[in-house]
mmCIF file of C-alpha atoms in Angstrom:
data_model
loop_
_atom_site.group_PDB
_atom_site.id
_atom_site.type_symbol
_atom_site.label_atom_id
_atom_site.label_comp_id
_atom_site.label_asym_id
_atom_site.label_seq_id
_atom_site.Cartn_x
_atom_site.Cartn_y
_atom_site.Cartn_z
ATOM 1 C CA UNK A 11 12.255 -14.682 17.764
ATOM 2 C CA UNK A 12 12.378 -14.677 14.333
ATOM 3 C CA UNK A 13 9.185 -14.975 11.999
ATOM 4 C CA UNK A 14 8.990 -16.652 8.377
ATOM 5 C CA UNK A 15 6.917 -14.552 6.268
ATOM 6 C CA UNK A 16 5.314 -15.840 3.444
ATOM 7 C CA UNK A 17 3.597 -13.368 0.914
ATOM 8 C CA UNK A 18 1.347 -13.198 -1.831
ATOM 9 C CA UNK A 19 1.100 -10.779 -4.285
ATOM 10 C CA UNK A 20 4.173 -9.132 -3.306
ATOM 11 C CA UNK A 21 4.460 -6.353 -5.461
ATOM 12 C CA UNK A 22 7.934 -4.615 -5.361
ATOM 13 C CA UNK A 23 8.453 -5.324 -2.190
ATOM 14 C CA UNK A 24 7.179 -2.110 0.454
ATOM 15 C CA UNK A 25 5.614 -4.375 2.391
ATOM 16 C CA UNK A 26 8.578 -6.896 2.710
ATOM 17 C CA UNK A 27 11.199 -4.147 3.052
ATOM 18 C CA UNK A 28 9.176 -2.649 6.247
ATOM 19 C CA UNK A 29 8.916 -5.890 8.012
ATOM 20 C CA UNK A 30 12.370 -6.414 7.145
ATOM 21 C CA UNK A 31 13.161 -2.915 8.859
ATOM 22 C CA UNK A 32 10.716 -4.013 11.812
ATOM 23 C CA UNK A 33 12.394 -4.844 15.247
ATOM 24 C CA UNK A 34 11.447 -5.087 19.106
ATOM 25 C CA UNK A 35 13.415 -5.898 21.584
ATOM 26 C CA UNK A 36 12.255 -6.643 25.114
ATOM 27 C CA UNK A 37 13.479 -8.233 28.305
ATOM 28 C CA UNK A 38 16.599 -9.171 26.174
ATOM 29 C CA UNK A 39 15.011 -11.115 23.200
ATOM 30 C CA UNK A 40 14.507 -9.657 19.321
ATOM 31 C CA UNK A 41 11.702 -10.064 17.532
ATOM 32 C CA UNK A 42 12.227 -9.719 13.692
ATOM 33 C CA UNK A 43 10.267 -10.844 10.266
ATOM 34 C CA UNK A 44 12.261 -12.718 7.953
ATOM 35 C CA UNK A 45 11.319 -13.087 4.276
ATOM 36 C CA UNK A 46 10.648 -17.378 3.563
ATOM 37 C CA UNK A 47 8.975 -17.001 0.381
ATOM 38 C CA UNK A 48 6.526 -14.949 -2.195
ATOM 39 C CA UNK A 49 4.502 -14.718 -5.279
ATOM 40 C CA UNK A 50 3.168 -11.743 -7.702
ATOM 41 C CA UNK A 51 2.005 -12.114 -11.325
ATOM 42 C CA UNK A 52 4.356 -9.564 -12.514
ATOM 43 C CA UNK A 53 7.788 -10.494 -13.813
ATOM 44 C CA UNK A 54 9.488 -6.748 -13.108
ATOM 45 C CA UNK A 55 8.196 -6.817 -9.651
ATOM 46 C CA UNK A 56 9.084 -9.982 -8.925
ATOM 47 C CA UNK A 57 12.847 -8.718 -10.070
ATOM 48 C CA UNK A 58 12.583 -5.557 -8.443
ATOM 49 C CA UNK A 59 11.741 -7.713 -5.163
ATOM 50 C CA UNK A 60 14.647 -10.182 -5.556
ATOM 51 C CA UNK A 61 17.359 -7.461 -5.839
ATOM 52 C CA UNK A 62 16.107 -5.716 -2.806
ATOM 53 C CA UNK A 63 14.611 -8.302 -0.673
ATOM 54 C CA UNK A 64 16.041 -11.673 -0.656
ATOM 55 C CA UNK A 65 19.046 -11.478 -3.588
ATOM 56 C CA UNK A 66 20.345 -14.715 -1.673
ATOM 57 C CA UNK A 67 17.253 -16.504 -2.251
ATOM 58 C CA UNK A 68 16.012 -15.826 -5.787
ATOM 59 C CA UNK A 69 14.172 -19.227 -6.356
ATOM 60 C CA UNK A 70 11.965 -18.192 -3.026
ATOM 61 C CA UNK A 71 10.240 -15.686 -5.141
ATOM 62 C CA UNK A 72 7.304 -17.582 -7.410
ATOM 63 C CA UNK A 73 6.166 -15.590 -10.657
ATOM 64 C CA UNK A 74 2.990 -16.351 -11.909
ATOM 65 C CA UNK A 75 -0.803 -15.798 -11.846
ATOM 66 C CA UNK A 76 -1.771 -17.303 -8.337
ATOM 67 C CA UNK A 77 -5.104 -18.624 -10.021
ATOM 68 C CA UNK A 78 -2.535 -20.939 -12.329
ATOM 69 C CA UNK A 79 -0.147 -21.454 -9.618
ATOM 70 C CA UNK A 80 -0.430 -25.154 -8.037
ATOM 71 C CA UNK A 81 2.553 -25.402 -5.218
ATOM 72 C CA UNK A 82 0.770 -22.741 -2.949
ATOM 73 C CA UNK A 83 0.472 -25.978 -0.347
ATOM 74 C CA UNK A 84 4.254 -26.515 -1.214
ATOM 75 C CA UNK A 85 6.052 -23.313 -0.026
ATOM 76 C CA UNK A 86 7.111 -24.066 3.179
ATOM 77 C CA UNK A 87 6.748 -23.208 6.580
ATOM 78 C CA UNK A 88 5.585 -20.084 7.675
ATOM 79 C CA UNK A 89 4.451 -18.133 11.217
ATOM 80 C CA UNK A 90 3.561 -14.547 8.998
ATOM 81 C CA UNK A 91 1.664 -13.908 6.459
ATOM 82 C CA UNK A 92 1.139 -10.575 4.447
ATOM 83 C CA UNK A 93 -1.055 -10.140 1.441
ATOM 84 C CA UNK A 94 -1.984 -7.498 -0.524
ATOM 85 C CA UNK A 95 -4.564 -9.152 -3.081
ATOM 86 C CA UNK A 96 -5.207 -6.729 -6.124
ATOM 87 C CA UNK A 97 -7.257 -3.731 -5.404
ATOM 88 C CA UNK A 98 -8.104 -3.479 -9.396
ATOM 89 C CA UNK A 99 -11.806 -4.396 -8.666
ATOM 90 C CA UNK A 100 -12.567 -2.320 -5.101
ATOM 91 C CA UNK A 101 -10.625 1.205 -5.966
ATOM 92 C CA UNK A 102 -12.752 3.909 -5.949
ATOM 93 C CA UNK A 103 -11.465 5.444 -9.504
ATOM 94 C CA UNK A 104 -12.754 2.533 -12.292
ATOM 95 C CA UNK A 105 -15.456 0.535 -12.647
ATOM 96 C CA UNK A 106 -15.677 -0.398 -8.892
ATOM 97 C CA UNK A 107 -16.839 -4.502 -9.934
ATOM 98 C CA UNK A 108 -15.716 -5.899 -6.745
ATOM 99 C CA UNK A 109 -16.684 -8.868 -6.597
ATOM 100 C CA UNK A 110 -17.674 -9.180 -10.018
ATOM 101 C CA UNK A 111 -14.679 -8.485 -11.744
ATOM 102 C CA UNK A 112 -11.698 -10.186 -12.330
ATOM 103 C CA UNK A 113 -9.684 -9.474 -9.412
ATOM 104 C CA UNK A 114 -12.647 -9.269 -6.683
ATOM 105 C CA UNK A 115 -11.965 -13.078 -5.766
ATOM 106 C CA UNK A 116 -8.554 -13.146 -5.323
ATOM 107 C CA UNK A 117 -8.495 -12.490 -1.599
ATOM 108 C CA UNK A 118 -9.193 -16.364 -1.250
ATOM 109 C CA UNK A 119 -5.902 -17.295 -2.051
ATOM 110 C CA UNK A 120 -5.147 -15.667 0.920
ATOM 111 C CA UNK A 121 -7.316 -18.014 3.064
ATOM 112 C CA UNK A 122 -6.445 -20.737 1.400
ATOM 113 C CA UNK A 123 -2.547 -19.904 3.004
ATOM 114 C CA UNK A 124 -4.325 -19.238 6.375
ATOM 115 C CA UNK A 125 -6.057 -22.540 6.730
ATOM 116 C CA UNK A 126 -3.019 -24.458 5.480
ATOM 117 C CA UNK A 127 -0.103 -22.770 6.616
ATOM 118 C CA UNK A 128 -1.690 -21.563 9.758
ATOM 119 C CA UNK A 129 0.845 -18.672 10.391
ATOM 120 C CA UNK A 130 0.436 -17.163 13.982
ATOM 121 C CA UNK A 131 -0.493 -13.728 12.786
ATOM 122 C CA UNK A 132 -1.199 -12.035 9.200
ATOM 123 C CA UNK A 133 -1.788 -8.672 7.990
ATOM 124 C CA UNK A 134 -3.950 -7.985 4.244
ATOM 125 C CA UNK A 135 -3.934 -4.933 2.991
ATOM 126 C CA UNK A 136 -6.347 -3.186 0.381
ATOM 127 C CA UNK A 137 -7.767 0.157 -0.612
ATOM 128 C CA UNK A 138 -10.212 2.160 1.325
ATOM 129 C CA UNK A 139 -12.834 1.524 -1.723
ATOM 130 C CA UNK A 140 -12.969 -1.946 -0.453
ATOM 131 C CA UNK A 141 -15.309 -0.945 2.558
ATOM 132 C CA UNK A 142 -18.291 -0.343 0.084
ATOM 133 C CA UNK A 143 -17.602 -2.846 -2.975
ATOM 134 C CA UNK A 144 -20.906 -4.976 -3.821
ATOM 135 C CA UNK A 145 -22.972 -2.219 -1.326
ATOM 136 C CA UNK A 146 -20.766 -3.173 1.760
ATOM 137 C CA UNK A 147 -20.875 -7.190 0.744
ATOM 138 C CA UNK A 148 -17.534 -7.764 -0.140
ATOM 139 C CA UNK A 149 -15.540 -6.636 2.734
ATOM 140 C CA UNK A 150 -18.275 -8.495 5.056
ATOM 141 C CA UNK A 151 -17.388 -11.124 3.412
ATOM 142 C CA UNK A 152 -13.625 -10.698 3.115
ATOM 143 C CA UNK A 153 -13.393 -10.456 7.312
ATOM 144 C CA UNK A 154 -16.075 -13.256 7.722
ATOM 145 C CA UNK A 155 -13.966 -15.739 6.025
ATOM 146 C CA UNK A 156 -10.535 -14.543 7.707
ATOM 147 C CA UNK A 157 -12.457 -15.155 11.008
ATOM 148 C CA UNK A 158 -13.795 -18.581 9.986
ATOM 149 C CA UNK A 159 -10.018 -19.433 9.300
ATOM 150 C CA UNK A 160 -9.360 -19.282 12.516
ATOM 151 C CA UNK A 161 -8.684 -15.454 13.218
ATOM 152 C CA UNK A 162 -9.044 -12.880 15.610
ATOM 153 C CA UNK A 163 -9.624 -9.529 13.273
ATOM 154 C CA UNK A 164 -8.463 -6.023 13.967
ATOM 155 C CA UNK A 165 -9.966 -3.961 10.431
ATOM 156 C CA UNK A 166 -9.001 -0.095 10.156
ATOM 157 C CA UNK A 167 -8.898 2.466 7.518
ATOM 158 C CA UNK A 168 -5.151 3.632 7.724
ATOM 159 C CA UNK A 169 -3.793 7.455 6.452
ATOM 160 C CA UNK A 170 -0.241 6.560 6.304
ATOM 161 C CA UNK A 171 0.279 10.535 6.316
ATOM 162 C CA UNK A 172 -0.377 9.780 10.434
ATOM 163 C CA UNK A 173 2.849 7.752 10.735
ATOM 164 C CA UNK A 174 5.424 9.838 9.096
ATOM 165 C CA UNK A 175 4.518 9.104 5.227
ATOM 166 C CA UNK A 176 5.049 12.570 3.431
ATOM 167 C CA UNK A 177 1.517 11.177 1.229
ATOM 168 C CA UNK A 178 -2.174 11.150 1.895
ATOM 169 C CA UNK A 179 -2.393 7.834 1.330
ATOM 170 C CA UNK A 180 -5.776 5.289 2.623
ATOM 171 C CA UNK A 181 -5.839 1.984 3.082
ATOM 172 C CA UNK A 182 -7.204 -1.070 4.710
ATOM 173 C CA UNK A 183 -5.274 -2.833 6.863
ATOM 174 C CA UNK A 184 -6.772 -6.400 8.698
ATOM 175 C CA UNK A 185 -3.873 -7.820 10.982
ATOM 176 C CA UNK A 186 -4.887 -11.212 12.113
ATOM 177 C CA UNK A 187 -3.917 -13.264 15.204
ATOM 178 C CA UNK A 188 -4.470 -17.205 15.077
ATOM 179 C CA UNK A 189 -7.343 -17.748 17.697
ATOM 180 C CA UNK A 190 -5.257 -19.842 19.969
ATOM 181 C CA UNK A 191 -2.822 -17.128 20.537
ATOM 182 C CA UNK A 192 -5.529 -15.477 22.863
ATOM 183 C CA UNK A 193 -4.220 -11.560 21.076
ATOM 184 C CA UNK A 194 -6.075 -8.761 19.858
ATOM 185 C CA UNK A 195 -4.497 -6.246 17.749
ATOM 186 C CA UNK A 196 -4.650 -2.523 18.869
ATOM 187 C CA UNK A 197 -4.367 -0.062 16.292
ATOM 188 C CA UNK A 198 -0.959 2.224 17.184
ATOM 189 C CA UNK A 199 -2.121 5.791 17.902
ATOM 190 C CA UNK A 200 -0.630 8.502 14.654
ATOM 191 C CA UNK A 201 2.672 9.934 15.707
ATOM 192 C CA UNK A 202 2.491 12.644 13.023
ATOM 193 C CA UNK A 203 -0.414 15.703 12.387
ATOM 194 C CA UNK A 204 -1.622 18.403 14.145
ATOM 195 C CA UNK A 205 -1.961 18.106 17.807
ATOM 196 C CA UNK A 206 0.663 14.962 17.679
ATOM 197 C CA UNK A 207 4.232 14.639 18.592
ATOM 198 C CA UNK A 208 5.456 15.527 15.182
ATOM 199 C CA UNK A 209 3.846 17.264 11.945
ATOM 200 C CA UNK A 210 2.778 15.798 8.665
ATOM 201 C CA UNK A 211 6.259 15.260 6.847
ATOM 202 C CA UNK A 212 5.934 17.497 3.455
ATOM 203 C CA UNK A 213 6.909 16.946 -0.119
ATOM 204 C CA UNK A 214 9.297 18.821 -0.397
ATOM 205 C CA UNK A 215 11.242 17.514 3.153
ATOM 206 C CA UNK A 216 10.711 13.925 1.415
ATOM 207 C CA UNK A 217 12.203 14.973 -2.674
ATOM 208 C CA UNK A 218 14.740 17.815 -0.959
ATOM 209 C CA UNK A 219 16.243 16.355 1.962
ATOM 210 C CA UNK A 220 18.693 15.255 1.147
ATOM 211 C CA UNK A 221 19.041 16.217 -2.398
ATOM 212 C CA UNK A 222 18.451 13.525 -5.149
ATOM 213 C CA UNK A 223 21.602 12.431 -6.958
ATOM 214 C CA UNK A 224 21.385 13.155 -10.569
ATOM 215 C CA UNK A 225 22.546 9.341 -10.988
ATOM 216 C CA UNK A 226 20.051 7.961 -8.751
ATOM 217 C CA UNK A 227 18.495 4.828 -10.113
ATOM 218 C CA UNK A 228 14.931 5.289 -11.585
ATOM 219 C CA UNK A 229 15.339 9.226 -11.813
ATOM 220 C CA UNK A 230 14.742 9.900 -15.276
ATOM 221 C CA UNK A 231 13.414 13.317 -15.677
ATOM 222 C CA UNK A 232 10.358 13.310 -17.897
ATOM 223 C CA UNK A 233 10.238 15.240 -20.916
ATOM 224 C CA UNK A 234 6.591 17.083 -21.965
ATOM 225 C CA UNK A 235 6.058 19.257 -24.900
ATOM 226 C CA UNK A 236 5.909 22.447 -24.924
ATOM 227 C CA UNK A 237 2.602 23.347 -24.939
ATOM 228 C CA UNK A 238 2.869 21.004 -21.413
ATOM 229 C CA UNK A 239 5.301 23.156 -20.092
ATOM 230 C CA UNK A 240 3.320 26.321 -21.021
ATOM 231 C CA UNK A 241 -0.110 25.214 -19.516
ATOM 232 C CA UNK A 242 1.546 23.649 -16.086
ATOM 233 C CA UNK A 243 3.239 27.677 -15.844
ATOM 234 C CA UNK A 244 -0.051 29.490 -15.565
ATOM 235 C CA UNK A 245 -0.944 26.260 -12.324
ATOM 236 C CA UNK A 246 -0.091 27.596 -8.883
ATOM 237 C CA UNK A 247 1.189 25.278 -6.046
ATOM 238 C CA UNK A 248 -1.379 22.622 -5.166
ATOM 239 C CA UNK A 249 -3.825 23.401 -7.668
ATOM 240 C CA UNK A 250 -4.563 21.548 -10.905
ATOM 241 C CA UNK A 251 -5.824 21.700 -14.349
ATOM 242 C CA UNK A 252 -9.317 23.515 -13.607
ATOM 243 C CA UNK A 253 -7.515 26.506 -12.471
ATOM 244 C CA UNK A 254 -9.162 29.629 -13.440
ATOM 245 C CA UNK A 255 -6.086 31.525 -14.330
ATOM 246 C CA UNK A 256 -5.237 28.852 -16.762
ATOM 247 C CA UNK A 257 -5.838 30.898 -20.227
ATOM 248 C CA UNK A 258 -9.128 29.984 -22.296
ATOM 249 C CA UNK A 259 -6.461 28.594 -25.060
ATOM 250 C CA UNK A 260 -4.824 26.412 -23.292
ATOM 251 C CA UNK A 261 -7.684 25.209 -21.290
ATOM 252 C CA UNK A 262 -8.415 21.788 -21.316
ATOM 253 C CA UNK A 263 -11.469 20.514 -23.190
ATOM 254 C CA UNK A 264 -12.974 18.057 -20.788
ATOM 255 C CA UNK A 265 -16.672 17.493 -20.026
ATOM 256 C CA UNK A 266 -18.484 16.288 -17.371
ATOM 257 C CA UNK A 267 -16.337 14.644 -13.795
ATOM 258 C CA UNK A 268 -12.970 16.749 -13.137
ATOM 259 C CA UNK A 269 -10.278 14.758 -11.699
ATOM 260 C CA UNK A 270 -8.584 16.686 -9.149
ATOM 261 C CA UNK A 271 -5.683 15.190 -9.714
ATOM 262 C CA UNK A 272 -5.326 16.197 -13.429
ATOM 263 C CA UNK A 273 -1.846 17.941 -13.726
ATOM 264 C CA UNK A 274 -2.249 19.047 -9.931
ATOM 265 C CA UNK A 275 0.839 20.446 -8.322
ATOM 266 C CA UNK A 276 2.222 19.374 -5.159
ATOM 267 C CA UNK A 277 1.432 21.350 -2.403
ATOM 268 C CA UNK A 278 5.169 21.959 -0.817
ATOM 269 C CA UNK A 279 4.249 22.376 2.799
ATOM 270 C CA UNK A 280 1.546 19.342 3.111
ATOM 271 C CA UNK A 281 2.141 15.862 2.338
ATOM 272 C CA UNK A 282 1.541 14.815 -1.391
ATOM 273 C CA UNK A 283 -1.621 13.737 -2.694
ATOM 274 C CA UNK A 284 -1.497 9.870 -3.885
ATOM 275 C CA UNK A 285 0.767 8.079 -5.374
ATOM 276 C CA UNK A 286 -0.781 5.914 -8.001
ATOM 277 C CA UNK A 287 0.725 3.446 -10.684
ATOM 278 C CA UNK A 288 -0.941 4.375 -14.116
ATOM 279 C CA UNK A 289 -3.357 6.658 -15.885
ATOM 280 C CA UNK A 290 -2.747 8.565 -18.695
ATOM 281 C CA UNK A 291 -1.741 12.480 -19.363
ATOM 282 C CA UNK A 292 -1.907 14.564 -15.971
ATOM 283 C CA UNK A 293 -2.050 11.912 -13.606
ATOM 284 C CA UNK A 294 1.669 11.808 -13.450
ATOM 285 C CA UNK A 295 2.133 13.892 -9.927
ATOM 286 C CA UNK A 296 3.797 17.327 -10.726
ATOM 287 C CA UNK A 297 6.255 19.607 -9.317
ATOM 288 C CA UNK A 298 5.304 22.622 -6.760
ATOM 289 C CA UNK A 299 7.609 24.844 -9.017
ATOM 290 C CA UNK A 300 9.265 23.401 -11.882
ATOM 291 C CA UNK A 301 6.787 22.218 -15.243
ATOM 292 C CA UNK A 302 7.072 18.777 -14.750
ATOM 293 C CA UNK A 303 6.112 15.918 -13.686
ATOM 294 C CA UNK A 304 8.179 13.527 -10.618
ATOM 295 C CA UNK A 305 10.799 11.220 -11.949
ATOM 296 C CA UNK A 306 9.673 7.431 -10.612
ATOM 297 C CA UNK A 307 12.632 8.346 -7.902
ATOM 298 C CA UNK A 308 10.894 11.466 -6.703
ATOM 299 C CA UNK A 309 7.824 8.956 -6.163
ATOM 300 C CA UNK A 310 9.495 6.489 -4.639
ATOM 301 C CA UNK A 311 10.665 9.183 -1.922
ATOM 302 C CA UNK A 312 6.973 9.904 -1.211
ATOM 303 C CA UNK A 313 6.665 6.197 -0.871
ATOM 304 C CA UNK A 314 9.144 6.225 1.699
ATOM 305 C CA UNK A 315 11.830 3.904 -0.247
ATOM 306 C CA UNK A 316 15.305 4.524 0.266
ATOM 307 C CA UNK A 317 17.312 5.936 -2.890
ATOM 308 C CA UNK A 318 19.180 2.182 -3.066
ATOM 309 C CA UNK A 319 16.357 0.466 -3.517
ATOM 310 C CA UNK A 320 16.314 -0.396 -7.534
ATOM 311 C CA UNK A 321 13.338 -0.840 -9.343
ATOM 312 C CA UNK A 322 13.692 -2.978 -12.192
ATOM 313 C CA UNK A 323 11.689 -2.473 -15.541
ATOM 314 C CA UNK A 324 11.103 0.094 -18.265
ATOM 315 C CA UNK A 325 9.953 3.586 -16.608
ATOM 316 C CA UNK A 326 6.010 3.128 -17.433
ATOM 317 C CA UNK A 327 6.567 -0.653 -15.570
ATOM 318 C CA UNK A 328 8.512 1.443 -12.536
ATOM 319 C CA UNK A 329 6.012 3.903 -11.754
ATOM 320 C CA UNK A 330 2.987 1.212 -11.981
ATOM 321 C CA UNK A 331 5.295 -0.858 -9.365
ATOM 322 C CA UNK A 332 5.834 2.453 -7.034
ATOM 323 C CA UNK A 333 2.085 3.617 -7.195
ATOM 324 C CA UNK A 334 1.158 0.186 -6.376
ATOM 325 C CA UNK A 335 3.302 -0.385 -3.365
ATOM 326 C CA UNK A 336 2.679 -0.241 -0.062
ATOM 327 C CA UNK A 337 4.638 2.895 1.749
ATOM 328 C CA UNK A 338 7.718 0.823 3.604
ATOM 329 C CA UNK A 339 7.755 2.874 6.621
ATOM 330 C CA UNK A 340 4.074 2.761 6.980
ATOM 331 C CA UNK A 341 4.604 -0.974 6.524
ATOM 332 C CA UNK A 342 6.884 -0.650 9.533
ATOM 333 C CA UNK A 343 5.030 1.133 12.001
ATOM 334 C CA UNK A 344 2.242 -1.518 11.510
ATOM 335 C CA UNK A 345 4.421 -4.845 12.108
ATOM 336 C CA UNK A 346 6.163 -3.358 15.088
ATOM 337 C CA UNK A 347 2.887 -2.938 16.687
ATOM 338 C CA UNK A 348 2.019 -6.596 15.345
ATOM 339 C CA UNK A 349 5.249 -7.684 17.493
ATOM 340 C CA UNK A 350 4.594 -5.298 20.446
ATOM 341 C CA UNK A 351 1.583 -7.338 20.730
ATOM 342 C CA UNK A 352 3.084 -10.538 20.528
ATOM 343 C CA UNK A 353 5.771 -9.518 22.818
ATOM 344 C CA UNK A 354 3.316 -7.918 25.741
ATOM 345 C CA UNK A 355 4.602 -4.405 24.993
ATOM 346 C CA UNK A 356 1.723 -1.862 25.724
ATOM 347 C CA UNK A 357 2.108 0.916 23.065
ATOM 348 C CA UNK A 358 -0.323 3.687 22.469
ATOM 349 C CA UNK A 359 -3.556 2.830 20.361
ATOM 350 C CA UNK A 360 -7.009 4.254 19.192
ATOM 351 C CA UNK A 361 -9.933 2.337 18.869
ATOM 352 C CA UNK A 362 -10.359 1.068 15.092
ATOM 353 C CA UNK A 363 -12.860 2.247 12.713
ATOM 354 C CA UNK A 364 -14.994 -0.719 12.506
ATOM 355 C CA UNK A 365 -15.589 -3.073 15.564
ATOM 356 C CA UNK A 366 -15.311 -6.252 14.391
ATOM 357 C CA UNK A 367 -18.302 -8.040 16.620
ATOM 358 C CA UNK A 368 -20.323 -5.512 15.673
ATOM 359 C CA UNK A 369 -19.813 -5.696 12.100
ATOM 360 C CA UNK A 370 -20.208 -9.563 12.043
ATOM 361 C CA UNK A 371 -22.936 -9.959 14.353
ATOM 362 C CA UNK A 372 -25.189 -7.450 12.316
ATOM 363 C CA UNK A 373 -24.458 -9.233 9.247
ATOM 364 C CA UNK A 374 -25.807 -12.347 11.101
ATOM 365 C CA UNK A 375 -28.886 -10.926 11.966
ATOM 366 C CA UNK A 376 -29.309 -9.310 8.323
ATOM 367 C CA UNK A 377 -29.143 -13.286 6.937
ATOM 368 C CA UNK A 378 -31.731 -14.756 9.510
ATOM 369 C CA UNK A 379 -34.273 -11.279 8.702
ATOM 370 C CA UNK A 380 -33.490 -12.121 5.050
#
């Protein structure tokens, strides 16, 4: 059985690649996911998506601001829907405007897709900060709208390191099945970490095995000023710009809050910290022993993109795409659980972080009280 997939805010194609890799076979029937159409406002992300996900169907990727898109109801029938609605206004880093920002309300376009196309299942993705945006009201509103669109949903806060991604990356995923299917998604049990079948995958393993070819795409080495290289030389593995062993004359003159990821070296024996897509000096992620930032290909390795996955655009646009993407291997684990649920295949699971019925009932009671 092939699920035709629509996607909004497709980015470079991390979730799409994971869905493409996912496959479940039971009783002689194979369940897979196939790209049908997608949209993103970034020209470079669309070019990357086309080149790696659907080179034979470039016309199926629509570039443009979804707020100006007039053909949302004429894209073609789908059975599955994935959307990582923009997280800028929900991120824990920044102003955290929630629904009051430019990007917060964009989730509603996904609701329109659910109401119009009625896909059998969907997956929505956003940053962990979504749960606290607008004092928690944004999260409840989004869950309520998804439920009212006719879906039984399961929200959970995932750390992709628990599923074999060499990176500590927490994201909220909301999985929903259409009500008439009478299905409920179970959060797949973590497969990696202390006390589990496999240890965490480390940054060293991801970047060094196998070695990245020098001529690999997106593997341009960063160029630093001598002062930056000297500054980095005093920072041990796993430490950051605030390490006390840095000579006084080289230290950063920063007042107030000191972000832990500024000039932070990787710990080669642990998953990396979160790969990000933006930020100024000191936010580019730093090698555990070499006095330099990582290349985009090394960051892509931490995100589990294969080396043949070619990101389009200039270096900063590539960095943005890599940092904003969903790790394909993490996406694959979730999509395969979705397919197993649909196929009636049991798998190890854990309780979700939130009980959806309790959340929505609590919200109803609060509204009545007010």
